[in-house]
CSV table of C-alpha atoms in Angstrom, one decimal:
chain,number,residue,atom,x,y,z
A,23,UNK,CA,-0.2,-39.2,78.8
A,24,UNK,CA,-1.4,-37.3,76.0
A,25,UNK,CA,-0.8,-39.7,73.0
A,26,UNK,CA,-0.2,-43.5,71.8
A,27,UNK,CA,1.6,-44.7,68.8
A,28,UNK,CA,2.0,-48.6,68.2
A,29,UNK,CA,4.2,-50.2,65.9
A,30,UNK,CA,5.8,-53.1,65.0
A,31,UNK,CA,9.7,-53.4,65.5
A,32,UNK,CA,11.3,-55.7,62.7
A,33,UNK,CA,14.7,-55.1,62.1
A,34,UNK,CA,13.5,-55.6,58.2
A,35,UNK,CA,12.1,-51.4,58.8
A,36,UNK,CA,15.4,-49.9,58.9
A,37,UNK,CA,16.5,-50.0,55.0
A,38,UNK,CA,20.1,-50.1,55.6
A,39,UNK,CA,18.7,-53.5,57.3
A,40,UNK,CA,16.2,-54.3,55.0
A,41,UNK,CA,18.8,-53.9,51.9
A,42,UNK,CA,17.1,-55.2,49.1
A,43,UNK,CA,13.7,-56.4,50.4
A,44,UNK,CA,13.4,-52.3,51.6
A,45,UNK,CA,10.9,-51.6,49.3
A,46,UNK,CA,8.2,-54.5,50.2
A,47,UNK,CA,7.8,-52.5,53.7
A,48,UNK,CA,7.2,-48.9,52.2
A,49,UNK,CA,3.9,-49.3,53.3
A,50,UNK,CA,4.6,-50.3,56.9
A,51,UNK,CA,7.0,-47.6,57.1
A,52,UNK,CA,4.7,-44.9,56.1
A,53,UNK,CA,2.2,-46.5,58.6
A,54,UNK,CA,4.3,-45.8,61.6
A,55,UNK,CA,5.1,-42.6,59.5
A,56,UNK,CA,1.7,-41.3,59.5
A,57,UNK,CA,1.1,-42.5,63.0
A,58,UNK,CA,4.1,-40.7,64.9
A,59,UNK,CA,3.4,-37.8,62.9
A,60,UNK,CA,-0.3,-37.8,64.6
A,61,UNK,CA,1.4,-38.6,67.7
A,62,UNK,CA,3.8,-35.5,68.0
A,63,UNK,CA,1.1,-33.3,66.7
A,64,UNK,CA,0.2,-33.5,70.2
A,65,UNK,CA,2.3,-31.6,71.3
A,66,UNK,CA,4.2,-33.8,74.1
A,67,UNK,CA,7.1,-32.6,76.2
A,68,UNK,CA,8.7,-36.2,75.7
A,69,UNK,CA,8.2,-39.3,74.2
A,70,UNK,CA,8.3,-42.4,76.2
A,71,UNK,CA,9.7,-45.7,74.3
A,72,UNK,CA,8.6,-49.3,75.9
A,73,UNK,CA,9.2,-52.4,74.4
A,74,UNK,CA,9.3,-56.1,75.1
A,75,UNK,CA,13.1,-57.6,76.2
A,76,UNK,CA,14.5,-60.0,78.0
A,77,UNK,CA,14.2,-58.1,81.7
A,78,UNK,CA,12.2,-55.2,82.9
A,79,UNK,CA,14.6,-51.8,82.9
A,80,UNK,CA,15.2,-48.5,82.2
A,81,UNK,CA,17.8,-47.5,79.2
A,82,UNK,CA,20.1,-44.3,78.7
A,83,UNK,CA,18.8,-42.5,75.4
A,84,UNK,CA,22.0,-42.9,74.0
A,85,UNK,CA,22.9,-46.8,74.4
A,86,UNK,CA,24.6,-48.6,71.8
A,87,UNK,CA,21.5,-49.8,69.5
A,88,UNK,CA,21.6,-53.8,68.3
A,89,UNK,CA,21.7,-53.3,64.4
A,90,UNK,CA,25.3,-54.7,64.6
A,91,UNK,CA,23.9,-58.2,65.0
A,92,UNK,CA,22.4,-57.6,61.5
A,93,UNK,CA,25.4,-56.8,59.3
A,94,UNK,CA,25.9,-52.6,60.1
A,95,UNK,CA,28.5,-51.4,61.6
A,96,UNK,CA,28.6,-50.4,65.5
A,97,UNK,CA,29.4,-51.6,68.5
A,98,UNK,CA,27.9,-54.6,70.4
A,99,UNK,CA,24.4,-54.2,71.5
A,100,UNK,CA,23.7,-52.6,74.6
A,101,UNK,CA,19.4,-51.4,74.1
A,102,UNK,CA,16.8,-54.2,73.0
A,103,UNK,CA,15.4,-54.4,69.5
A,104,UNK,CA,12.3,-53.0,70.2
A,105,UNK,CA,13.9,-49.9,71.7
A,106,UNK,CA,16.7,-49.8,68.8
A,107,UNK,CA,13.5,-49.8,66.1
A,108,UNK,CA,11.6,-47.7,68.2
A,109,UNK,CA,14.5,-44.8,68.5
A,110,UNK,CA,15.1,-45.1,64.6
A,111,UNK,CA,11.3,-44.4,63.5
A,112,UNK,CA,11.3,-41.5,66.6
A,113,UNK,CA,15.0,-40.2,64.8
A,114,UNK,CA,13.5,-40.7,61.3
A,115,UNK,CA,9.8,-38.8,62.3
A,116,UNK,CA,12.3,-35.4,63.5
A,117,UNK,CA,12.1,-35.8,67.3
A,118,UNK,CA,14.8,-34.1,69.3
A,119,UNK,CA,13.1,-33.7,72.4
A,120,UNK,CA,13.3,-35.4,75.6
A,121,UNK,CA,13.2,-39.0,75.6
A,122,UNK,CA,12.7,-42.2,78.1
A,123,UNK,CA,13.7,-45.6,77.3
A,124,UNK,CA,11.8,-48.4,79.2
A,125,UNK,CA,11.8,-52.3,78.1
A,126,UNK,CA,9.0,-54.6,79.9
A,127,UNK,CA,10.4,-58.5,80.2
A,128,UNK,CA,8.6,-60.9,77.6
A,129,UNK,CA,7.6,-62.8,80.6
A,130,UNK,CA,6.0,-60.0,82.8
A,131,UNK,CA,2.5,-60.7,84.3
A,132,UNK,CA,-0.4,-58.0,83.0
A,133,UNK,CA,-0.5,-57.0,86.4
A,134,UNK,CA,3.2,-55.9,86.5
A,135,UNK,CA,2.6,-54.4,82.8
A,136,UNK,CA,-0.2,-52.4,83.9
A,137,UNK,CA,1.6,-51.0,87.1
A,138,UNK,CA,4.7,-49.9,84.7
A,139,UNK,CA,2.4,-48.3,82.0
A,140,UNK,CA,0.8,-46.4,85.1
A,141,UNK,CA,4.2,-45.0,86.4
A,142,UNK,CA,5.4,-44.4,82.7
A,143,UNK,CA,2.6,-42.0,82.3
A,144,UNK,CA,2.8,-40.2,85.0
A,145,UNK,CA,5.2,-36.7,85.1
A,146,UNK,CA,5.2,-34.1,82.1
A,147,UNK,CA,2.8,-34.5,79.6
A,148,UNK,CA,4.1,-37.4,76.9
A,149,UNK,CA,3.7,-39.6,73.9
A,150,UNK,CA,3.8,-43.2,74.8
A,151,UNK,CA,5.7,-45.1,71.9
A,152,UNK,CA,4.9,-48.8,72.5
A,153,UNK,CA,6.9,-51.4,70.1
A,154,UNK,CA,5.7,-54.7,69.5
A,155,UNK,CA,5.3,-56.9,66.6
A,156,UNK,CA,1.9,-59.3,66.5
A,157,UNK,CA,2.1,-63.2,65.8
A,158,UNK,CA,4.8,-65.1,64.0
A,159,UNK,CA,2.5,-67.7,63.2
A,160,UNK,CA,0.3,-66.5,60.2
A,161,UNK,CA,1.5,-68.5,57.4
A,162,UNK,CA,4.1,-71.8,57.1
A,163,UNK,CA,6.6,-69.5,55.8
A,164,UNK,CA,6.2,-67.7,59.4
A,165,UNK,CA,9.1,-67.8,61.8
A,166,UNK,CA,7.3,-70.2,64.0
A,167,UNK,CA,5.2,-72.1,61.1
A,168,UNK,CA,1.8,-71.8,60.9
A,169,UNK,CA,-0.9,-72.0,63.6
A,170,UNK,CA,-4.5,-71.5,62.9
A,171,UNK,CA,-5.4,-69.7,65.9
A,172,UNK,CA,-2.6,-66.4,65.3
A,173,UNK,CA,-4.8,-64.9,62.7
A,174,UNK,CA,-7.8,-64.7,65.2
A,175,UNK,CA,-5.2,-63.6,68.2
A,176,UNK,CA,-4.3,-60.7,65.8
A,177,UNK,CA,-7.5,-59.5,64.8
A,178,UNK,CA,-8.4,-59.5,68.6
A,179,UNK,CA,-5.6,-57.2,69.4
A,180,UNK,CA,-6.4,-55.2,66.0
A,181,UNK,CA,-9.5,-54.4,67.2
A,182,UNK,CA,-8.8,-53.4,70.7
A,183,UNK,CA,-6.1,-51.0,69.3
A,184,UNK,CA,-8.7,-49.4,66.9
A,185,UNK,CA,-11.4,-49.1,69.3
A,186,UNK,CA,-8.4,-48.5,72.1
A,187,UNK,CA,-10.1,-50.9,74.3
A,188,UNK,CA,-7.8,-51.7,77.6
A,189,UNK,CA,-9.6,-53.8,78.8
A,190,UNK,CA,-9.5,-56.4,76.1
A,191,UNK,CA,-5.4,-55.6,75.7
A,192,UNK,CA,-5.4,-56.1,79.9
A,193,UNK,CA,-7.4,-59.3,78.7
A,194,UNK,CA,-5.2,-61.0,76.6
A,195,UNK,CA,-3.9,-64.4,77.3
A,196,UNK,CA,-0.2,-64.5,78.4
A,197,UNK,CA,-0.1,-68.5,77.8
A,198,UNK,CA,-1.8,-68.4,73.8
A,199,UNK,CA,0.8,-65.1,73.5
A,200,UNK,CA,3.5,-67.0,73.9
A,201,UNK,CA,3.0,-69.7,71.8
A,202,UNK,CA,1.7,-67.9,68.7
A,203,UNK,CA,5.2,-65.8,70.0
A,204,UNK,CA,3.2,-62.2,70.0
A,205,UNK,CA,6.0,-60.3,71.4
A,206,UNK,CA,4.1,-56.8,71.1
A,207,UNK,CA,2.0,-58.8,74.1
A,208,UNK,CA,3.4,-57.4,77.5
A,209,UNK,CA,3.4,-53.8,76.0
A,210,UNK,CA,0.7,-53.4,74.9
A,211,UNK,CA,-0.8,-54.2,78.3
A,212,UNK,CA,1.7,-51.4,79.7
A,213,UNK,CA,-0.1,-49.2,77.2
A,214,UNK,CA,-3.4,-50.5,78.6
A,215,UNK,CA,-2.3,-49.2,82.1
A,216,UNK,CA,-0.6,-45.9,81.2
A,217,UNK,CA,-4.3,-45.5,79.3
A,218,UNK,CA,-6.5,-46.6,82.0
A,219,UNK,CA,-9.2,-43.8,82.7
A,220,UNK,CA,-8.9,-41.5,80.4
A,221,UNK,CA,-10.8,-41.6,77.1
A,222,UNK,CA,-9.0,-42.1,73.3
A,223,UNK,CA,-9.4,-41.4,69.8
A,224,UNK,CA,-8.3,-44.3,68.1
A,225,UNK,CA,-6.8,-44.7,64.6
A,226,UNK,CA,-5.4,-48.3,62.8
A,227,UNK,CA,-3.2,-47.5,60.8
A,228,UNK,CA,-2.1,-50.8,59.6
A,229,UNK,CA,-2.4,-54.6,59.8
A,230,UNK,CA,-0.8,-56.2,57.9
A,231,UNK,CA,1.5,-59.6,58.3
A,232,UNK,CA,4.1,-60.4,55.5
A,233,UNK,CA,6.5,-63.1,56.3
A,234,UNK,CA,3.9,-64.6,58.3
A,235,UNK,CA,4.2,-61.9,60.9
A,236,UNK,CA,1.6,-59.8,62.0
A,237,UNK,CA,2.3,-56.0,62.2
A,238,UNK,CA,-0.2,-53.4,64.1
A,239,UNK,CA,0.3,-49.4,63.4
A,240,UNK,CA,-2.0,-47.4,65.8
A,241,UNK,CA,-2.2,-44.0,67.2
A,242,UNK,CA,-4.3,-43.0,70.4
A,243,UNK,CA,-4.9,-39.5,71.1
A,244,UNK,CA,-6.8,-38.2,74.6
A,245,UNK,CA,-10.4,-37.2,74.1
């Protein structure tokens, strides 16, 4: 692996989505912008999307994305969210290269996050795009109402994606993940394993959480 980029993957990014509320995530978008764009500077020879879903599996590039749950036309959803998002800000950053779709179940273990990151990484040289948003739980207008610890959760996370710091992603707790409903949680611990023994130049690019949710933008590059 030559490169990470983290973002978040709320529908809310694509504008066509968003509609009129487009313009309160300008800055988000020109996070993962910014971050993509330090990403493919790298020079990979594919990109590598993982995001959380339902059930571990691999994903044809071209699978029907899930926007049509959210008013745009299309057929019914075959590819999760995260991967829909994910494809949309690697369409929208100019990449026409080679691509690999892999969603990691909500409920996998670190271990079994960890072992996928590992076999994701191996093969042709690539940038690992990992989709995940942070807590729902940061404010009482939040998705899940407020809970005092997913500010702290967050900044944990923030910090180990700026200091790119596997073992503390490796390290988070699957249990306190759920219930602040941190969905970003089981990939970023594949990212931990596809980065395991190499060293990173990290960059945060943003953290931020309106609507109560928490949303990390980082890029790691190998050092």
């Amino acid at each position: 692996m030559l490169a990470a980029v983290v973002c978040p993957h709320p529908p809310l990014l694509i504008p066509e989505v968003a509609a009129g509320a487009a313009p309160e995530l300008d800055d988000l978008r020109a996070a993962c912008d910014a971050a993509l764009k330090v990403g493919l500077a790298a020079a990979p020879e594919r990109v590598v999307l993982v995001g959380p879903a339902p059930t571990t599996a691999a994903w044809e590039p071209d699978a029907a994305g899930a926007l049509a749950g959210f008013g745009l036309p299309g057929p019914p959803a075959e590819l999760p969210l995260s991967l829909t998002v994910g494809r949309w800000l690697l369409d929208r950053a100019g990449w026409d290269g080679p691509r690999v779709l892999h969603s990691i179940a909500a409920d996998a273990d670190p271990a079994a996050c960890a072992a996928l990151g590992e076999s994701l990484a191996a093969g042709p040289p690539a940038l690992l795009l990992v989709l995940g948003d942070a807590s729902a739980r940061r404010s009482a207008a939040a998705p899940g109402h407020l809970d005092g610890r997913a500010a702290g959760f967050d900044a944990a996370v923030a910090a180990a994606l700026e200091t790119a710091d596997v073992d503390a992603l490796l390290g988070l707790d699957v249990d306190l993940a759920g219930q602040l409903m941190a969905a970003g949680r089981p990939a970023w611990q594949v990212l931990a394993g596809a980065a395991r023994g190499s060293s990173w130049e990290a960059t945060l690019h943003a953290d931020v959480a309106p609507y109560g949710v928490g949303y990390l933008v980082a890029s790691w590059l190998r050092s």
